[in-house]
Amino acid sequence: MGSILGFPRVGQNRELKKALESFWGNKSTQNDLESVAKDLRAKHWAEQKGLDYVCVNDFSLYDNVLDLAYALNAKPERFKNLSGLEGYFAMARGHNNGVACEMTKWFNTNYHYVVPELSESDDYKADVSLIRAYYNEAKALGYTPKISLIGLFTFFGLSKVVGGNPVNIFKKLKVAYLELIAEIVKLDSKVVVEFSEPIFVRGICKEIFEGIDVESEILNVYNTISESGVQTIVSTFFEHSKELTEILVKSKIAGIGLDFLYGERNKESLQIIAESDKILYAGVIDGRNIWVADIESKLKLLESIGSVVPKDRIVVSASCSLLHLPFSKEGENKIEGEILSWLSFAREKIAEICAIDKAYRGQVDSQVEEFLEQNKAVNLSRKNSTKTYNKAIRERVESYNIKDRSLPFKERIKLQKEAFNFPVLPTTTIGSFPQTSEIRALRLGYKKGEINKAEYEKGIQAYIKDCVEFQDSIGLDVLVHGEPERNDMVEYFGEQLSGFVFSSNAWVQSYGSRCVKPPIIYGDVERPKAMTVEWITYAQSLTKKIMKGMLTGPVTILNWSFVRDDLSRQEVCEQLALCIADEIDDLQKAGIKVIQVDEAAFKEGYPLRAENIKDYESWALSCFKTSVAIAEPKTQIHTHMCYSEFNDIIKTIEALDADVISIETARSGNELLKVFKEVGYTNEVGPGVYDIHSPRIPSVEELVAQIKALLEVLPKEQLWINPDCGLKTRKWEEVKPSLINIVEAVKQVR
Ligand code: GLN
Ligand code: ZN
């Protein structure tokens, strides 16, 4: 037996994605969609047969935070008159009535939830119908269900208050939430609910709950729920939650779920749990990384937990919902056998949990014994494999000492200005140009072997040529090649580095119907040969203007991959940094004078606990700096980050010391730029002047106004003018006039 907090929803072959997109495209009916969803739930429960319970309500047509908002009737004003699936998808994806709710990252994962908008004028009321339907479905199939529900505090903490007093909103929400619970109690006399309260892995969050006596509210809410007859488990994950545990042990709940992998300090709570009567759902199997568990070491961890908390009160559990994992290894044919044997996706994790539980309780039959033996062998093969360890790479990382540019910015920029002689307010773009269906077909055809190398290269070159000619013709100052050879900014580099593998079907939900297939870093990373030089030098050969080389930074490659767990993230990142450094050196030797190193995911790696931030910042910063330090003073290094909020990380951004940084501030006028001024930021900045995420074409007048607003914050010597992100998701019909207008607006302002 054992427990998980949730199972991936999209299906083994992304059935949910396909059903959703067909429904949204009016190619199928609501009934069709619901029948696919029902099938998936049944399949996913079948996967959980060996566990104590099957999870219900972990499934969602789009997002489980949105589900709860909907179940509480927490709808924004603009969608109040919509109901059913129309209202639900309106909040997720927008509607004629208004724009979608924002979406943001679920803690430090790459899953995005829909941010509920709360207002004091809302009329919260509970609607249990969906949860009831799921519950009864599972019962009818003979399963013992456990309801997964986002806790009230986490729901409130992740929402955005758009009107009225947050304390009053919390009170109203609490009433509706408890109404929902009252309905849930009616489902079953022994109903079990696992409440996710990850908000408390950041501490007790006094700022979020300002004006609310959060400790007594936690007790009050969870006591009320427990007293109503719900078997109550409260879980956290991704970090420790010692402060919450101190409160929960005094409550009437039945169980506490803790993550002992990403929240090692939860061990410090074991004593008070032992002294209480709580069941401990011990998260010892990694719910968010893909490596096969080392069962021997897991058993040791359980023994150490069990030396404090009585064994009969410990339930072997995953560290978090398996939502963040691919479905299963079945049918995976792209990864070579030995490496594949080191991997474990959602289905395989469940098998591990069951086996560990049996081993822990001394219930080892021949089947379990075989499983344990195999597990031992796999871990041994991984540990001793020559595939994961490369002495030369380790030694090079150890001894590499070019960790900072040779001259300070003030002197570099003088040399660069002399060399480039850019006009005031230089214009550029972020790298990619529209990914047309022809370009996608070309890449796919080449990958499948339907198109030979010469034909492929001819096609890519033709696209690059079009891009360069267009940029030249409209008068942009620093050009790009357009990235037609890249399917994805991380995958493209990963595919050319050693130590990476790519799956054929290991999809993970990113949001709604969007799935990603993160690269897998299994071994030491090295760059066998130049990755971008040919394309960039070809592009440069087509123009007298400066061609910007385009790379993805080490921190972003790390943060968007599944990373090996037998080496620290810092060490993996250091290896990646040297690959990028080598590429920069090759580019500058080939005559490329401006190079952009994208760090779109730099911020995503930030730890959840304030106490761990310093450490991350220090190594992530040093890896970025190492990756660009090889650049000669007159090679201009650009970086790009896809955020608008820089307040909390501005000091680190400053320390990156890129010559130019382009950022995503288009949607907020010049407000967000002010922090750069406040800290006395001296390097150059390109604060996106239009939002590429919308198909709208910005007019010359509005761009002029936008540029003038920027000039009120930073001096002209410091500013670049560019869109706020890459253009690959846009159409040429949108990109062409938009860029023409940018160049015209800059002309007028100049
Ligand atoms: N250079 C990349 C592009 O233009 C950057 C993408 C990103 O910031 N996410 O597509
Ligand atoms: Zn971006």
CSV table of C-alpha atoms in Angstrom, one decimal, residues 383-535:
chain,number,residue,atom,x,y,z
A,383,LYS,CA,26.2,4.5,-10.2
A,384,ASN,CA,29.0,2.7,-12.0
A,385,SER,CA,28.1,3.7,-15.5
A,386,THR,CA,30.8,5.3,-17.6
A,387,LYS,CA,27.9,7.2,-19.3
A,388,THR,CA,27.3,9.5,-16.4
A,389,TYR,CA,30.9,10.3,-15.5
A,390,ASN,CA,33.6,12.0,-17.6
A,391,LYS,CA,36.8,12.7,-15.8
A,392,ALA,CA,38.0,15.3,-18.3
A,393,ILE,CA,34.8,17.3,-17.9
A,394,ARG,CA,35.0,17.2,-14.1
A,395,GLU,CA,38.6,18.3,-14.1
A,396,ARG,CA,38.0,21.1,-16.5
A,397,VAL,CA,35.1,22.5,-14.4
A,398,GLU,CA,37.3,22.3,-11.4
A,399,SER,CA,40.2,24.2,-12.9
A,400,TYR,CA,38.4,26.6,-15.2
A,401,ASN,CA,39.2,30.1,-14.1
A,402,ILE,CA,37.8,32.6,-16.6
A,403,LYS,CA,34.9,33.7,-14.4
A,404,ASP,CA,34.6,37.4,-15.1
A,405,ARG,CA,34.9,39.7,-18.0
A,406,SER,CA,38.4,41.1,-18.3
A,407,LEU,CA,37.3,44.8,-18.1
A,408,PRO,CA,34.5,46.5,-16.1
A,409,PHE,CA,31.4,47.6,-18.0
A,410,LYS,CA,32.4,51.2,-18.1
A,411,GLU,CA,35.5,50.4,-20.1
A,412,ARG,CA,33.9,47.7,-22.2
A,413,ILE,CA,31.1,49.9,-23.3
A,414,LYS,CA,33.5,52.6,-24.4
A,415,LEU,CA,35.2,50.1,-26.7
A,416,GLN,CA,31.9,48.7,-27.9
A,417,LYS,CA,30.5,52.2,-28.7
A,418,GLU,CA,33.6,53.0,-30.7
A,419,ALA,CA,33.5,49.8,-32.6
A,420,PHE,CA,29.8,49.7,-33.4
A,421,ASN,CA,28.9,53.3,-33.6
A,422,PHE,CA,25.2,52.5,-33.2
A,423,PRO,CA,22.7,55.4,-33.5
A,424,VAL,CA,21.0,56.6,-30.3
A,425,LEU,CA,18.2,54.2,-29.2
A,426,PRO,CA,19.5,51.2,-31.2
A,427,THR,CA,16.8,48.8,-32.4
A,428,THR,CA,16.9,45.0,-32.3
A,429,THR,CA,14.6,42.0,-31.7
A,430,ILE,CA,14.8,39.1,-29.2
A,431,GLY,CA,15.8,36.4,-31.7
A,432,SER,CA,13.1,34.3,-33.2
A,433,PHE,CA,11.0,35.2,-36.2
A,434,PRO,CA,7.6,33.6,-37.1
A,435,GLN,CA,7.8,29.8,-37.1
A,436,THR,CA,5.8,29.2,-40.3
A,437,SER,CA,4.2,25.9,-41.1
A,438,GLU,CA,6.8,25.5,-44.0
A,439,ILE,CA,9.6,25.8,-41.5
A,440,ARG,CA,8.1,23.3,-39.1
A,441,ALA,CA,7.5,20.9,-41.9
A,442,LEU,CA,11.1,21.3,-43.1
A,443,ARG,CA,12.5,20.5,-39.6
A,444,LEU,CA,10.2,17.6,-39.2
A,445,GLY,CA,10.9,16.2,-42.6
A,446,TYR,CA,14.6,16.3,-41.9
A,447,LYS,CA,14.2,14.7,-38.5
A,448,LYS,CA,12.2,11.9,-40.1
A,449,GLY,CA,14.8,11.4,-42.8
A,450,GLU,CA,12.4,12.4,-45.5
A,451,ILE,CA,14.5,15.4,-46.5
A,452,ASN,CA,18.3,15.2,-46.9
A,453,LYS,CA,20.8,17.4,-45.3
A,454,ALA,CA,21.5,19.6,-48.3
A,455,GLU,CA,17.8,20.2,-48.9
A,456,TYR,CA,17.2,21.0,-45.2
A,457,GLU,CA,20.1,23.4,-45.1
A,458,LYS,CA,18.9,25.1,-48.3
A,459,GLY,CA,15.5,25.6,-46.7
A,460,ILE,CA,16.8,27.0,-43.5
A,461,GLN,CA,19.2,29.3,-45.4
A,462,ALA,CA,16.4,30.6,-47.5
A,463,TYR,CA,14.4,31.5,-44.4
A,464,ILE,CA,17.4,33.2,-42.8
A,465,LYS,CA,18.0,35.1,-46.0
A,466,ASP,CA,14.4,36.4,-46.0
A,467,CYS,CA,14.7,37.4,-42.3
A,468,VAL,CA,17.9,39.3,-42.9
A,469,GLU,CA,16.7,41.0,-46.0
A,470,PHE,CA,13.6,42.1,-44.3
A,471,GLN,CA,15.4,43.5,-41.2
A,472,ASP,CA,17.9,45.2,-43.5
A,473,SER,CA,15.2,46.7,-45.6
A,474,ILE,CA,13.4,48.3,-42.7
A,475,GLY,CA,16.5,49.6,-41.1
A,476,LEU,CA,16.8,47.7,-37.8
A,477,ASP,CA,20.3,48.2,-36.2
A,478,VAL,CA,21.2,44.8,-34.8
A,479,LEU,CA,19.9,41.9,-36.8
A,480,VAL,CA,19.1,38.3,-35.9
A,481,HIS,CA,19.0,35.2,-38.0
A,482,GLY,CA,15.4,34.3,-36.8
A,483,GLU,CA,16.1,30.8,-35.2
A,484,PRO,CA,14.3,28.7,-37.9
A,485,GLU,CA,16.5,25.7,-37.1
A,486,ARG,CA,15.2,25.6,-33.5
A,487,ASN,CA,12.2,23.8,-32.4
A,488,ASP,CA,12.7,25.0,-28.8
A,489,MET,CA,15.4,27.1,-27.2
A,490,VAL,CA,16.5,24.4,-24.7
A,491,GLU,CA,16.0,21.3,-26.8
A,492,TYR,CA,18.1,22.7,-29.7
A,493,PHE,CA,21.1,23.0,-27.5
A,494,GLY,CA,20.4,19.9,-25.5
A,495,GLU,CA,20.4,17.8,-28.7
A,496,GLN,CA,23.9,18.9,-29.5
A,497,LEU,CA,25.4,18.4,-26.0
A,498,SER,CA,26.6,15.1,-24.5
A,499,GLY,CA,24.8,14.0,-21.4
A,500,PHE,CA,21.3,14.7,-22.7
A,501,VAL,CA,18.6,12.4,-23.9
A,502,PHE,CA,15.2,13.1,-25.4
A,503,SER,CA,12.1,11.0,-25.0
A,504,SER,CA,9.4,10.4,-27.6
A,505,ASN,CA,6.5,10.6,-25.4
A,506,ALA,CA,7.5,12.0,-21.9
A,507,TRP,CA,5.0,14.9,-21.9
A,508,VAL,CA,4.3,16.9,-18.9
A,509,GLN,CA,1.4,19.3,-18.5
A,510,SER,CA,2.5,23.0,-18.5
A,511,TYR,CA,-1.0,24.5,-18.5
A,512,GLY,CA,-4.4,23.6,-19.9
A,513,SER,CA,-3.8,21.6,-23.0
A,514,ARG,CA,-0.2,22.7,-23.3
A,515,CYS,CA,2.4,20.0,-22.6
A,516,VAL,CA,6.2,20.1,-22.7
A,517,LYS,CA,8.8,17.4,-23.1
A,518,PRO,CA,11.7,18.5,-21.0
A,519,PRO,CA,15.2,17.3,-22.0
A,520,ILE,CA,16.7,14.8,-19.6
A,521,ILE,CA,20.2,15.4,-18.3
A,522,TYR,CA,21.6,12.1,-17.3
A,523,GLY,CA,25.4,12.5,-17.5
A,524,ASP,CA,28.3,14.9,-17.6
A,525,VAL,CA,27.7,17.6,-20.2
A,526,GLU,CA,30.1,18.7,-22.9
A,527,ARG,CA,29.9,20.4,-26.3
A,528,PRO,CA,31.4,18.1,-28.9
A,529,LYS,CA,31.4,20.8,-31.5
A,530,ALA,CA,30.1,24.3,-32.3
A,531,MET,CA,26.3,24.5,-32.2
A,532,THR,CA,25.3,27.8,-33.8
A,533,VAL,CA,28.4,29.1,-35.6
A,534,GLU,CA,27.5,28.0,-39.1
A,535,TRP,CA,24.0,29.5,-39.1
